Each structure stands twice: as C-alpha cells, then as structure tokens.
Coordinates of C-alpha atoms in Angstrom, one line a residue:
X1 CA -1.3 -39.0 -28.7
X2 CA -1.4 -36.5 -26.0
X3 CA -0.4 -37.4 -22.5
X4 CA -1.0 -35.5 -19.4
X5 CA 1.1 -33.0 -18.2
X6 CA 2.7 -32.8 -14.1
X7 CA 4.4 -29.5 -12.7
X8 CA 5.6 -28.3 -9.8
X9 CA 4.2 -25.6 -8.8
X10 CA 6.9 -24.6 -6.2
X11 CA 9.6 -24.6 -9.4
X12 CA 7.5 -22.0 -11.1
X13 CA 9.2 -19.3 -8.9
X14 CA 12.5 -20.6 -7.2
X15 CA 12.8 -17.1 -5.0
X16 CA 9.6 -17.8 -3.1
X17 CA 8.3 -20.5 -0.6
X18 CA 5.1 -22.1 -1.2
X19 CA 2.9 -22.0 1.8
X20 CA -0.3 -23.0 0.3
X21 CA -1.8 -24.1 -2.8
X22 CA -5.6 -24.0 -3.9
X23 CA -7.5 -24.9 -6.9
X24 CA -9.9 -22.3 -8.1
X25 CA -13.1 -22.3 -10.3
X26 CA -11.7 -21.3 -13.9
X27 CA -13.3 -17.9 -13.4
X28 CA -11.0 -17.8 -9.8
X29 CA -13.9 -16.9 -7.5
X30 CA -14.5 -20.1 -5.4
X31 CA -12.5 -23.0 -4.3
X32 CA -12.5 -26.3 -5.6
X33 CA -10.1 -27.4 -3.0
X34 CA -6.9 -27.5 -1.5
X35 CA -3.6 -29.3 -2.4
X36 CA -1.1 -30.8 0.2
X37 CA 2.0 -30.3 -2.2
X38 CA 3.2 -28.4 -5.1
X39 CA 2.8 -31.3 -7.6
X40 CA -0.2 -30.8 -10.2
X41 CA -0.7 -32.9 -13.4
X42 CA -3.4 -31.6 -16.2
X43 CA -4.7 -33.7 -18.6
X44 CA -4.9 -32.8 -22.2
X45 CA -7.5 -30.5 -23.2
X46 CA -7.7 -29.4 -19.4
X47 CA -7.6 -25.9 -18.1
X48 CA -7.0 -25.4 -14.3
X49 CA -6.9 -22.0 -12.0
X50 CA -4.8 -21.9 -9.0
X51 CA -4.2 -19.7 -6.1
X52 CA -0.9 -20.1 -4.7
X53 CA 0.0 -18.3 -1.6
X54 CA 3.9 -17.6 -1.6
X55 CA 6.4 -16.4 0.9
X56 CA 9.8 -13.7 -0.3
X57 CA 12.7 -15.7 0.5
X58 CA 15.4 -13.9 2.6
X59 CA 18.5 -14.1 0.7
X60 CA 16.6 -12.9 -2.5
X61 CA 15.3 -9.3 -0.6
X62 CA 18.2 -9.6 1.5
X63 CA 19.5 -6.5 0.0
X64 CA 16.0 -4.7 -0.7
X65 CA 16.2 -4.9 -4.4
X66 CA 13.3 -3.3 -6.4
X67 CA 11.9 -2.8 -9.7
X68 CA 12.0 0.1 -12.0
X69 CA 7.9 -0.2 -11.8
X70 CA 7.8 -0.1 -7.8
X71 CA 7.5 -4.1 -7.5
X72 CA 9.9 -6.2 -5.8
X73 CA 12.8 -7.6 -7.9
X74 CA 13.7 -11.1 -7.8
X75 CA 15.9 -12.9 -10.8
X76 CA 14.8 -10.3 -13.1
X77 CA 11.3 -10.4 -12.6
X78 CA 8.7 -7.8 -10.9
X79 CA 6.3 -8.4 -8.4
X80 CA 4.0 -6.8 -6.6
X81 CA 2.8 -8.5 -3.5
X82 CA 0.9 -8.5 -0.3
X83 CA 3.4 -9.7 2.4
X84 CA 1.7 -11.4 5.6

C-alpha cells in the first residue's frame, strides 16, 4: 500500500536559502497558496507545482565560480538565476 510522501524542500538544494515557498496550479500560472516552511508531503497519486524563491549562499559564490554554459556553479550543478 502506498503511503504519502514528506520532503524538504530547503534539502533539495543545500547551496541556496529558501526565502519563500508557493504552491502553484499544475500548469504554474496562479497560486494556490503560500507555505510557512520548507516541509511538503504528497499523497500517492498526487502531483504538486511549486515556486520556490531561493537566495546564493555566500561561501558557495564566494569565489565567483561559473559554469561552462554561463550559469552559476554550485556542487556541480548549473544555474541560471535572477538575483534580487
């Protein structure tokens, strides 16, 4: 029997800080509301959409590492993003 499913959100990416957390539609183009932690649990047969709105850490672009593709570099992994 299936049993449901809780995450962490703020583990998915250990190099950035969470700073906010919304559930989306499944199509991503309205919210359904916002979360006060990082903590989700899904159900079986559930599908969810989030938008999570994350801040670089300072000792990972410390030294102003980037990718081969123009992205940021962070444990190996590319990323582009909008910094506010």
């Amino acid at each position: 029997m299936s049993k449901p499913a809780t995450l962490d959100l703020g583990n998915l990416f250990p190099d950035f800080t969470v700073i906010q957390t919304q559930e989306m539609s499944l199509a991503a183009n309205e919210v359904v509301g916002k979360i006060t932690n990082t903590l989700v649990t899904l159900n079986p047969m559930e599908i969810k959409t989030y938008q999570i709105t994350v801040q670089r850490s300072s000792q990972c672009f410390k030294n102003g590492n980037t990718c081969s593709k123009g992205g940021d570099c962070c444990s190996g992994l590319c990323f582009n993003l909008q910094c506010y």
